[in-house]
Coordinates of C-alpha atoms and ligand atoms in Angstrom, one line a residue:
X12 CA 1.9 -19.5 -20.4
X13 CA -0.8 -19.4 -17.8
X14 CA -3.2 -16.8 -19.3
X15 CA -6.1 -16.7 -17.0
X16 CA -5.1 -15.4 -13.6
X17 CA -7.6 -15.6 -10.7
X18 CA -7.0 -13.0 -8.1
X19 CA -8.6 -13.3 -4.6
X20 CA -8.4 -10.1 -2.6
X21 CA -10.1 -7.9 -0.1
X22 CA -13.4 -6.1 -0.7
X23 CA -11.8 -3.4 1.4
X24 CA -8.6 -1.5 0.7
X25 CA -6.9 -2.2 4.0
X26 CA -4.9 0.2 6.1
X27 CA -1.5 0.3 4.3
X28 CA -1.5 2.3 1.0
X29 CA 0.9 -0.4 -0.3
X30 CA -2.1 -2.8 -0.6
X31 CA -3.8 -0.5 -3.2
X32 CA -0.5 0.1 -5.0
X33 CA 0.2 -3.6 -5.2
X34 CA -3.4 -4.4 -6.6
X35 CA -2.8 -1.7 -9.2
X36 CA 0.6 -3.1 -10.2
X37 CA -0.9 -6.6 -10.3
X38 CA -3.6 -5.4 -12.7
X39 CA -1.1 -3.5 -14.9
X40 CA 1.1 -6.6 -15.2
X41 CA -1.7 -9.0 -16.0
X42 CA -2.7 -6.6 -18.9
X43 CA 0.7 -5.8 -20.1
X44 CA 1.7 -9.5 -20.2
X45 CA -1.4 -10.3 -22.3
X46 CA -3.2 -12.3 -19.5
X47 CA -6.8 -12.1 -18.4
X48 CA -8.0 -11.4 -14.9
X49 CA -10.6 -13.7 -13.4
X50 CA -12.1 -12.3 -10.1
X51 CA -15.2 -11.9 -7.9
X52 CA -16.7 -9.2 -10.1
X53 CA -17.1 -6.4 -7.4
X54 CA -16.1 -2.8 -7.5
X55 CA -15.3 -2.5 -3.8
X56 CA -11.8 -2.5 -2.2
X57 CA -8.8 -4.1 -3.7
X58 CA -11.2 -6.1 -6.0
X59 CA -12.2 -2.9 -7.8
X60 CA -8.7 -1.6 -7.8
X61 CA -7.2 -4.7 -9.6
X62 CA -10.0 -4.9 -12.1
X63 CA -9.8 -1.2 -13.0
X64 CA -6.1 -1.4 -13.4
X65 CA -6.4 -4.3 -15.9
X66 CA -9.1 -2.4 -17.8
X67 CA -7.2 0.9 -17.8
X68 CA -4.1 -0.9 -19.3
X69 CA -6.3 -2.4 -22.1
X70 CA -6.6 -5.9 -20.6
X71 CA -9.6 -8.3 -20.3
X72 CA -11.5 -9.0 -17.1
X73 CA -14.0 -11.6 -16.3
X74 CA -16.0 -11.2 -13.1
X75 CA -18.2 -13.8 -11.4
X76 CA -20.6 -12.5 -8.8
X77 CA -23.4 -14.2 -6.9
X78 CA -26.9 -12.6 -7.3
X79 CA -27.0 -11.8 -3.6
X80 CA -23.8 -9.7 -3.8
X81 CA -24.6 -7.7 -6.9
X82 CA -25.6 -4.7 -4.8
X83 CA -23.6 -5.3 -1.7
X84 CA -20.3 -5.6 -3.4
X85 CA -21.3 -3.2 -6.2
X86 CA -21.0 -5.4 -9.3
X87 CA -18.6 -3.9 -11.8
X88 CA -20.6 -3.3 -15.0
X89 CA -17.6 -2.0 -17.0
X90 CA -15.9 -5.4 -17.3
X91 CA -15.2 -7.4 -20.5
X92 CA -17.6 -10.0 -19.1
X93 CA -19.7 -10.1 -15.9
X94 CA -21.3 -13.4 -15.0
X95 CA -24.1 -13.2 -12.4
X96 CA -24.4 -16.7 -10.8
X97 CA -26.9 -18.1 -8.3
X98 CA -24.6 -18.6 -5.3
X99 CA -21.1 -18.5 -3.8
X100 CA -20.4 -22.1 -4.6
X101 CA -21.1 -21.5 -8.3
X102 CA -18.9 -18.4 -8.2
X103 CA -15.9 -20.3 -6.8
X104 CA -16.4 -23.3 -9.1
X105 CA -16.6 -21.0 -12.1
X106 CA -13.5 -19.1 -11.1
X107 CA -11.7 -22.4 -10.6
X108 CA -12.8 -23.6 -13.9
X109 CA -11.7 -20.5 -15.8
X110 CA -8.4 -19.9 -14.1
X111 CA -4.9 -21.3 -14.9
X112 CA -3.4 -20.0 -11.7
X113 CA -4.5 -18.3 -8.4
X114 CA -3.1 -15.4 -6.4
X115 CA -4.2 -14.1 -3.1
X116 CA -3.5 -10.4 -2.4
X117 CA -4.1 -9.0 1.0
X118 CA -7.7 -9.5 2.1
X119 CA -10.1 -10.6 4.9
X120 CA -11.7 -13.9 5.7
X121 CA -13.5 -14.1 2.3
X122 CA -10.1 -14.0 0.6
X123 CA -8.7 -16.5 3.0
X124 CA -11.6 -18.8 2.5
X125 CA -11.2 -18.7 -1.3
X126 CA -7.4 -19.2 -1.0
X127 CA -7.7 -22.2 1.3
X128 CA -10.4 -23.8 -0.7
X129 CA -8.5 -23.8 -3.9
X130 CA -5.2 -24.8 -2.3
X131 CA -6.8 -27.7 -0.5
X132 CA -8.5 -28.8 -3.6
X133 CA -5.0 -29.2 -5.1
X134 CA -3.9 -31.3 -2.1
X135 CA -6.6 -33.8 -2.7
X136 CA -6.1 -33.9 -6.5
X137 CA -9.0 -31.9 -7.7
X138 CA -6.7 -29.7 -9.8
X139 CA -3.0 -29.2 -10.4
X140 CA -2.9 -25.4 -10.9
X141 CA -0.4 -23.2 -9.1
X142 CA -1.5 -21.1 -6.0
X143 CA 0.4 -18.1 -4.6
X144 CA 0.4 -15.4 -2.0
X145 CA 1.5 -11.9 -2.9
X146 CA 3.1 -10.9 0.4
X147 CA 2.7 -7.1 0.2
X148 CA 4.5 -5.4 3.1
X149 CA 4.8 -8.7 4.9
X150 CA 1.0 -9.1 5.1
X151 CA 1.2 -12.9 4.8
X152 CA 4.2 -13.5 7.1
X153 CA 2.1 -14.4 10.1
X154 CA 0.1 -16.9 8.0
X155 CA 3.2 -18.4 6.5
X156 CA 4.6 -18.9 10.0
X157 CA 1.4 -20.6 11.1
X158 CA 1.4 -22.8 8.1
X159 CA 5.0 -23.9 8.8
X160 CA 3.8 -24.7 12.4
X161 CA 0.9 -26.8 10.9
X162 CA 3.4 -28.7 8.8
X163 CA 6.0 -29.0 11.7
X164 CA 3.2 -30.5 13.9
X165 CA 2.5 -33.2 11.3
X166 CA -0.8 -31.9 9.9
X167 CA 0.4 -31.1 6.4
X168 CA 3.4 -32.3 4.5
X169 CA 6.2 -29.8 4.0
X170 CA 6.4 -30.7 0.4
X171 CA 2.8 -29.6 0.0
X172 CA 3.5 -26.4 1.9
X173 CA 6.3 -25.7 -0.6
X174 CA 3.8 -25.7 -3.4
X175 CA 2.3 -22.4 -2.1
X176 CA 4.4 -19.7 -3.8
X177 CA 5.0 -16.7 -1.6
X178 CA 6.6 -13.5 -2.9
X179 CA 6.5 -9.8 -2.5
X180 CA 6.9 -9.4 -6.3
X181 CA 3.9 -9.8 -8.6
X182 CA 6.2 -10.1 -11.6
X183 CA 8.1 -13.0 -10.0
X184 CA 4.9 -14.9 -9.1
X185 CA 3.6 -14.6 -12.7
X186 CA 6.9 -15.8 -14.0
X187 CA 7.0 -18.7 -11.6
X188 CA 3.5 -19.7 -12.8
X189 CA 4.8 -20.1 -16.3
X190 CA 7.5 -22.5 -15.2
X191 CA 5.3 -24.4 -12.8
X192 CA 5.4 -28.2 -13.4
X193 CA 2.6 -29.9 -11.6
X194 CA 4.0 -32.9 -9.8
X195 CA 1.6 -35.8 -9.0
X196 CA 1.0 -35.4 -5.3
X197 CA -0.3 -38.1 -3.1
X198 CA -1.8 -36.6 0.1
X199 CA -1.7 -40.0 1.8
X200 CA 1.8 -41.1 0.9
X201 CA 4.3 -41.3 3.7
Ligands
AMP319 P1 -12.9 -10.2 2.1 O1 -11.6 -10.8 1.9 O2 -13.6 -10.7 3.3 O3 -12.9 -8.7 1.9 O4 -13.8 -10.8 0.9 C1 -13.2 -10.8 -0.4 C2 -14.1 -11.6 -1.4 O5 -14.4 -12.9 -0.9 C3 -15.5 -10.9 -1.5 O6 -15.8 -11.0 -2.9 C4 -16.4 -11.9 -0.9 O7 -17.7 -12.0 -1.5 C5 -15.7 -13.2 -1.0 N1 -16.2 -14.1 0.1 C6 -16.6 -13.9 1.3 N2 -17.0 -14.9 1.9 C7 -16.8 -16.0 1.1 C8 -17.0 -17.4 1.1 N3 -17.5 -18.0 2.2 N4 -16.7 -18.1 0.0 C9 -16.2 -17.5 -1.0 N5 -16.0 -16.2 -1.2 C10 -16.3 -15.4 -0.1

């Protein structure tokens, strides 16, 4: 079982109430399945919602926040563990180290940056952990279409695109993580 689930998500709540509801559901599922949440350590937006949902359901949360964002993102001091790190690079490296799998919920460019970094690290063999998008209310459809375009145009292999799990169901994504078999991937093979 992949126990440590890293969630990337918005430091805002977004327009559609479905985003908050899905962050809540994700948190409850992580806790009820005995997994641990790894995330950016803030209280704002969907980040705070998912962390609070895990804690309210009796689960464990590790937050990693850079010094500079302790105030701006309102570091969550009620977590099982809060790590304050020197910078953004250390934050992402630490989340990558602790996590067994990664899920992006709806979010802004910070979320997208984190998602793409971890997914591209897989493409060049830095890790072989699963990466997924929780497609709440179709939020990730335009991005999925664009990524298909990228692959169609010959800038990414379709088999690597297929490694990005996309589902509207948090339960299904967590289940898929447990069955995920990393296949050795050669970015440069034809
Ligand atoms: P956002 O999706 O823009 O609301 O940001 C969500 C999270 O991503 C916040 O915790 C941000 O601190 C984080 N973030 C923003 N920019 C970056 C970046 N360049 N690298 C890593 N994380 C970032």
